[in-house]
JSON list of C-alpha atoms and ligand atoms in Angstrom, two decimals:
[
{"chain": "A", "resi": 270, "resn": "UNK", "atom": "CA", "xyz": [-45.93, 85.40, 169.94]},
{"chain": "A", "resi": 271, "resn": "UNK", "atom": "CA", "xyz": [-46.11, 81.70, 169.77]},
{"chain": "A", "resi": 272, "resn": "UNK", "atom": "CA", "xyz": [-42.91, 79.99, 168.61]},
{"chain": "A", "resi": 273, "resn": "UNK", "atom": "CA", "xyz": [-43.19, 78.86, 165.03]},
{"chain": "A", "resi": 274, "resn": "UNK", "atom": "CA", "xyz": [-41.43, 76.11, 163.20]},
{"chain": "A", "resi": 275, "resn": "UNK", "atom": "CA", "xyz": [-40.07, 76.76, 159.74]},
{"chain": "A", "resi": 276, "resn": "UNK", "atom": "CA", "xyz": [-38.68, 74.01, 157.59]},
{"chain": "A", "resi": 277, "resn": "UNK", "atom": "CA", "xyz": [-36.01, 75.08, 155.15]},
{"chain": "A", "resi": 278, "resn": "UNK", "atom": "CA", "xyz": [-35.29, 72.63, 152.31]},
{"chain": "A", "resi": 279, "resn": "UNK", "atom": "CA", "xyz": [-32.22, 73.84, 150.49]},
{"chain": "A", "resi": 280, "resn": "UNK", "atom": "CA", "xyz": [-29.11, 72.01, 149.24]},
{"chain": "A", "resi": 281, "resn": "UNK", "atom": "CA", "xyz": [-26.80, 74.99, 149.19]},
{"chain": "A", "resi": 282, "resn": "UNK", "atom": "CA", "xyz": [-25.12, 75.64, 152.52]},
{"chain": "A", "resi": 283, "resn": "UNK", "atom": "CA", "xyz": [-24.50, 79.31, 151.90]},
{"chain": "A", "resi": 284, "resn": "UNK", "atom": "CA", "xyz": [-28.14, 79.80, 150.96]},
{"chain": "A", "resi": 285, "resn": "UNK", "atom": "CA", "xyz": [-29.23, 78.05, 154.15]},
{"chain": "A", "resi": 286, "resn": "UNK", "atom": "CA", "xyz": [-26.98, 80.32, 156.12]},
{"chain": "A", "resi": 287, "resn": "UNK", "atom": "CA", "xyz": [-28.38, 83.43, 154.41]},
{"chain": "A", "resi": 288, "resn": "UNK", "atom": "CA", "xyz": [-31.98, 82.39, 155.10]},
{"chain": "A", "resi": 289, "resn": "UNK", "atom": "CA", "xyz": [-31.21, 81.53, 158.72]},
{"chain": "A", "resi": 290, "resn": "UNK", "atom": "CA", "xyz": [-29.60, 84.92, 159.16]},
{"chain": "A", "resi": 291, "resn": "UNK", "atom": "CA", "xyz": [-32.70, 86.68, 157.85]},
{"chain": "A", "resi": 292, "resn": "UNK", "atom": "CA", "xyz": [-35.09, 84.97, 160.33]},
{"chain": "A", "resi": 293, "resn": "UNK", "atom": "CA", "xyz": [-35.41, 86.36, 163.87]},
{"chain": "A", "resi": 294, "resn": "UNK", "atom": "CA", "xyz": [-33.89, 83.62, 166.03]},
{"chain": "A", "resi": 295, "resn": "UNK", "atom": "CA", "xyz": [-36.05, 84.10, 169.10]},
{"chain": "A", "resi": 296, "resn": "UNK", "atom": "CA", "xyz": [-39.33, 83.67, 167.21]},
{"chain": "A", "resi": 297, "resn": "UNK", "atom": "CA", "xyz": [-38.77, 80.71, 164.98]},
{"chain": "A", "resi": 298, "resn": "UNK", "atom": "CA", "xyz": [-37.35, 77.22, 165.20]},
{"chain": "A", "resi": 299, "resn": "UNK", "atom": "CA", "xyz": [-35.68, 76.48, 161.90]},
{"chain": "A", "resi": 300, "resn": "UNK", "atom": "CA", "xyz": [-35.38, 72.89, 160.73]},
{"chain": "A", "resi": 301, "resn": "UNK", "atom": "CA", "xyz": [-33.17, 72.20, 157.79]},
{"chain": "A", "resi": 302, "resn": "UNK", "atom": "CA", "xyz": [-32.95, 69.56, 155.08]},
{"chain": "A", "resi": 303, "resn": "UNK", "atom": "CA", "xyz": [-30.46, 69.30, 152.29]},
{"chain": "A", "resi": 304, "resn": "UNK", "atom": "CA", "xyz": [-32.59, 67.28, 149.96]},
{"chain": "A", "resi": 305, "resn": "UNK", "atom": "CA", "xyz": [-36.30, 66.87, 149.15]},
{"chain": "A", "resi": 306, "resn": "UNK", "atom": "CA", "xyz": [-36.65, 63.36, 150.50]},
{"chain": "A", "resi": 307, "resn": "UNK", "atom": "CA", "xyz": [-35.31, 64.36, 153.91]},
{"chain": "A", "resi": 308, "resn": "UNK", "atom": "CA", "xyz": [-37.41, 67.53, 153.75]},
{"chain": "A", "resi": 309, "resn": "UNK", "atom": "CA", "xyz": [-40.68, 65.59, 153.20]},
{"chain": "A", "resi": 310, "resn": "UNK", "atom": "CA", "xyz": [-39.73, 63.26, 156.08]},
{"chain": "A", "resi": 311, "resn": "UNK", "atom": "CA", "xyz": [-39.07, 66.17, 158.46]},
{"chain": "A", "resi": 312, "resn": "UNK", "atom": "CA", "xyz": [-42.33, 67.84, 157.36]},
{"chain": "A", "resi": 313, "resn": "UNK", "atom": "CA", "xyz": [-44.28, 64.68, 158.20]},
{"chain": "A", "resi": 314, "resn": "UNK", "atom": "CA", "xyz": [-42.47, 64.29, 161.54]},
{"chain": "A", "resi": 315, "resn": "UNK", "atom": "CA", "xyz": [-42.54, 67.92, 162.74]},
{"chain": "A", "resi": 316, "resn": "UNK", "atom": "CA", "xyz": [-45.54, 69.42, 160.93]},
{"chain": "A", "resi": 317, "resn": "UNK", "atom": "CA", "xyz": [-43.91, 72.82, 160.46]},
{"chain": "A", "resi": 318, "resn": "UNK", "atom": "CA", "xyz": [-45.91, 76.10, 160.24]},
{"chain": "A", "resi": 319, "resn": "UNK", "atom": "CA", "xyz": [-44.17, 77.08, 157.01]},
{"chain": "A", "resi": 320, "resn": "UNK", "atom": "CA", "xyz": [-41.95, 75.41, 154.42]},
{"chain": "A", "resi": 321, "resn": "UNK", "atom": "CA", "xyz": [-39.29, 77.22, 152.41]},
{"chain": "A", "resi": 322, "resn": "UNK", "atom": "CA", "xyz": [-38.65, 75.06, 149.38]},
{"chain": "A", "resi": 323, "resn": "UNK", "atom": "CA", "xyz": [-35.66, 75.38, 147.04]},
{"chain": "A", "resi": 324, "resn": "UNK", "atom": "CA", "xyz": [-36.86, 74.24, 143.65]},
{"chain": "A", "resi": 325, "resn": "UNK", "atom": "CA", "xyz": [-33.42, 73.09, 142.30]},
{"chain": "A", "resi": 326, "resn": "UNK", "atom": "CA", "xyz": [-32.49, 70.15, 144.54]},
{"chain": "A", "resi": 327, "resn": "UNK", "atom": "CA", "xyz": [-30.47, 67.05, 143.81]},
{"chain": "A", "resi": 328, "resn": "UNK", "atom": "CA", "xyz": [-32.60, 63.97, 143.29]},
{"chain": "A", "resi": 329, "resn": "UNK", "atom": "CA", "xyz": [-36.24, 64.74, 143.73]},
{"chain": "A", "resi": 330, "resn": "UNK", "atom": "CA", "xyz": [-36.86, 68.37, 142.89]},
{"chain": "A", "resi": 331, "resn": "UNK", "atom": "CA", "xyz": [-38.66, 70.90, 145.02]},
{"chain": "A", "resi": 332, "resn": "UNK", "atom": "CA", "xyz": [-41.77, 70.91, 142.89]},
{"chain": "A", "resi": 333, "resn": "UNK", "atom": "CA", "xyz": [-42.19, 67.16, 143.26]},
{"chain": "A", "resi": 334, "resn": "UNK", "atom": "CA", "xyz": [-41.69, 67.45, 147.00]},
{"chain": "A", "resi": 335, "resn": "UNK", "atom": "CA", "xyz": [-44.31, 70.24, 147.10]},
{"chain": "A", "resi": 336, "resn": "UNK", "atom": "CA", "xyz": [-46.81, 68.02, 145.23]},
{"chain": "A", "resi": 337, "resn": "UNK", "atom": "CA", "xyz": [-46.24, 65.24, 147.83]},
{"chain": "A", "resi": 338, "resn": "UNK", "atom": "CA", "xyz": [-46.75, 67.70, 150.68]},
{"chain": "A", "resi": 339, "resn": "UNK", "atom": "CA", "xyz": [-49.89, 69.14, 149.14]},
{"chain": "A", "resi": 340, "resn": "UNK", "atom": "CA", "xyz": [-51.37, 65.68, 148.70]},
{"chain": "A", "resi": 341, "resn": "UNK", "atom": "CA", "xyz": [-50.65, 64.73, 152.34]},
{"chain": "A", "resi": 342, "resn": "UNK", "atom": "CA", "xyz": [-53.85, 64.99, 154.32]},
{"chain": "A", "resi": 343, "resn": "UNK", "atom": "CA", "xyz": [-52.05, 66.35, 157.38]},
{"chain": "A", "resi": 344, "resn": "UNK", "atom": "CA", "xyz": [-49.64, 68.71, 155.57]},
{"chain": "A", "resi": 345, "resn": "UNK", "atom": "CA", "xyz": [-51.77, 69.97, 152.66]},
{"chain": "A", "resi": 346, "resn": "UNK", "atom": "CA", "xyz": [-52.58, 73.32, 154.35]},
{"chain": "A", "resi": 347, "resn": "UNK", "atom": "CA", "xyz": [-48.99, 74.01, 155.27]},
{"chain": "A", "resi": 348, "resn": "UNK", "atom": "CA", "xyz": [-47.83, 77.07, 153.26]},
{"chain": "A", "resi": 349, "resn": "UNK", "atom": "CA", "xyz": [-44.90, 76.40, 150.91]},
{"chain": "A", "resi": 350, "resn": "UNK", "atom": "CA", "xyz": [-42.81, 79.30, 149.61]},
{"chain": "A", "resi": 351, "resn": "UNK", "atom": "CA", "xyz": [-40.71, 78.32, 146.57]},
{"chain": "A", "resi": 352, "resn": "UNK", "atom": "CA", "xyz": [-37.16, 79.63, 146.40]},
{"chain": "A", "resi": 353, "resn": "UNK", "atom": "CA", "xyz": [-35.48, 79.62, 143.02]},
{"chain": "A", "resi": 354, "resn": "UNK", "atom": "CA", "xyz": [-32.55, 81.18, 141.33]},
{"chain": "A", "resi": 355, "resn": "UNK", "atom": "CA", "xyz": [-33.90, 80.45, 137.87]},
{"chain": "A", "resi": 356, "resn": "UNK", "atom": "CA", "xyz": [-36.05, 83.47, 137.17]},
{"chain": "A", "resi": 357, "resn": "UNK", "atom": "CA", "xyz": [-37.35, 82.07, 133.92]},
{"chain": "A", "resi": 358, "resn": "UNK", "atom": "CA", "xyz": [-40.72, 82.85, 132.46]},
{"chain": "A", "resi": 359, "resn": "UNK", "atom": "CA", "xyz": [-43.19, 80.15, 133.33]},
{"chain": "A", "resi": 360, "resn": "UNK", "atom": "CA", "xyz": [-41.41, 79.03, 136.45]},
{"chain": "A", "resi": 361, "resn": "UNK", "atom": "CA", "xyz": [-43.75, 80.84, 138.78]},
{"chain": "A", "resi": 362, "resn": "UNK", "atom": "CA", "xyz": [-46.84, 79.41, 137.04]},
{"chain": "A", "resi": 363, "resn": "UNK", "atom": "CA", "xyz": [-45.26, 75.95, 137.27]},
{"chain": "A", "resi": 364, "resn": "UNK", "atom": "CA", "xyz": [-44.51, 76.43, 140.95]},
{"chain": "A", "resi": 365, "resn": "UNK", "atom": "CA", "xyz": [-47.99, 77.59, 141.72]},
{"chain": "A", "resi": 366, "resn": "UNK", "atom": "CA", "xyz": [-49.45, 74.70, 139.75]},
{"chain": "A", "resi": 367, "resn": "UNK", "atom": "CA", "xyz": [-47.40, 72.31, 141.94]},
{"chain": "A", "resi": 368, "resn": "UNK", "atom": "CA", "xyz": [-49.03, 73.91, 144.96]},
{"chain": "A", "resi": 369, "resn": "UNK", "atom": "CA", "xyz": [-46.52, 76.53, 146.06]},
{"chain": "A", "resi": 370, "resn": "UNK", "atom": "CA", "xyz": [-48.26, 79.42, 147.85]},
{"chain": "A", "resi": 371, "resn": "UNK", "atom": "CA", "xyz": [-45.63, 81.99, 147.00]},
{"chain": "A", "resi": 372, "resn": "UNK", "atom": "CA", "xyz": [-42.48, 82.27, 144.91]},
{"chain": "A", "resi": 373, "resn": "UNK", "atom": "CA", "xyz": [-39.27, 84.14, 145.76]},
{"chain": "A", "resi": 374, "resn": "UNK", "atom": "CA", "xyz": [-36.34, 84.48, 143.44]},
{"chain": "A", "resi": 375, "resn": "UNK", "atom": "CA", "xyz": [-32.69, 84.43, 144.54]},
{"chain": "A", "resi": 376, "resn": "UNK", "atom": "CA", "xyz": [-30.80, 86.44, 145.46]},
{"chain": "A", "resi": 377, "resn": "UNK", "atom": "CA", "xyz": [-33.48, 86.81, 148.10]},
{"chain": "A", "resi": 378, "resn": "UNK", "atom": "CA", "xyz": [-34.71, 90.29, 148.84]},
{"chain": "A", "resi": 379, "resn": "UNK", "atom": "CA", "xyz": [-34.77, 90.50, 152.63]},
{"chain": "A", "resi": 380, "resn": "UNK", "atom": "CA", "xyz": [-37.80, 92.75, 152.87]},
{"chain": "A", "resi": 381, "resn": "UNK", "atom": "CA", "xyz": [-39.85, 90.71, 150.41]},
{"chain": "A", "resi": 382, "resn": "UNK", "atom": "CA", "xyz": [-38.82, 87.49, 152.15]},
{"chain": "A", "resi": 383, "resn": "UNK", "atom": "CA", "xyz": [-39.76, 88.71, 155.65]},
{"chain": "A", "resi": 384, "resn": "UNK", "atom": "CA", "xyz": [-43.06, 90.05, 154.39]},
{"chain": "A", "resi": 385, "resn": "UNK", "atom": "CA", "xyz": [-43.93, 86.69, 152.86]},
{"chain": "A", "resi": 386, "resn": "UNK", "atom": "CA", "xyz": [-42.91, 84.76, 155.95]},
{"chain": "A", "resi": 387, "resn": "UNK", "atom": "CA", "xyz": [-44.91, 87.05, 158.23]},
{"chain": "A", "resi": 388, "resn": "UNK", "atom": "CA", "xyz": [-47.93, 86.89, 156.00]},
{"chain": "A", "resi": 389, "resn": "UNK", "atom": "CA", "xyz": [-48.07, 83.11, 156.02]},
{"chain": "A", "resi": 390, "resn": "UNK", "atom": "CA", "xyz": [-47.31, 82.67, 159.69]},
{"chain": "A", "resi": 391, "resn": "UNK", "atom": "CA", "xyz": [-50.00, 85.20, 160.56]},
{"chain": "A", "resi": 392, "resn": "UNK", "atom": "CA", "xyz": [-52.43, 83.55, 158.16]},
{"chain": "A", "resi": 393, "resn": "UNK", "atom": "CA", "xyz": [-51.76, 80.32, 159.97]},
{"chain": "A", "resi": 394, "resn": "UNK", "atom": "CA", "xyz": [-52.90, 81.85, 163.23]},
{"chain": "A", "resi": 395, "resn": "UNK", "atom": "CA", "xyz": [-56.26, 82.93, 161.81]},
{"chain": "A", "resi": 396, "resn": "UNK", "atom": "CA", "xyz": [-56.91, 80.17, 159.36]},
{"chain": "A", "resi": 397, "resn": "UNK", "atom": "CA", "xyz": [-59.88, 78.83, 161.33]},
{"chain": "A", "resi": 398, "resn": "UNK", "atom": "CA", "xyz": [-61.71, 82.12, 161.05]},
{"chain": "A", "resi": 399, "resn": "UNK", "atom": "CA", "xyz": [-64.22, 82.60, 158.21]},
{"chain": "B", "resi": 423, "resn": "MN", "atom": "MN1", "xyz": [-30.55, 74.29, 145.08]}
]
């Protein structure tokens, strides 16, 4: 399997550690950003295969960052999975409206998380097929 790059944008250190621990180390390079501005810069620089986006970030929020990424001609097809601890009604619709491709609530269910990551990385491999 080709080595994939995942960009994790999350301000909480413990959450970053938890996500890192769930991802198989040998198969993915994980880039990390603690705020949305840095995350967008890293996305533009490294063109990751998948972005894990915390929605509640200091400064620019995760939804605004997702909108920027989805308007970027190079990055617009990069899948973005929203991560949020606020499981409030309407949040998922708002995240999807901003361009998020999936939505995972914290605490993160490991099985659900790995299924989503696998699905998007696999999709990326076949995206040029009809
Ligand atoms: Mn946060």
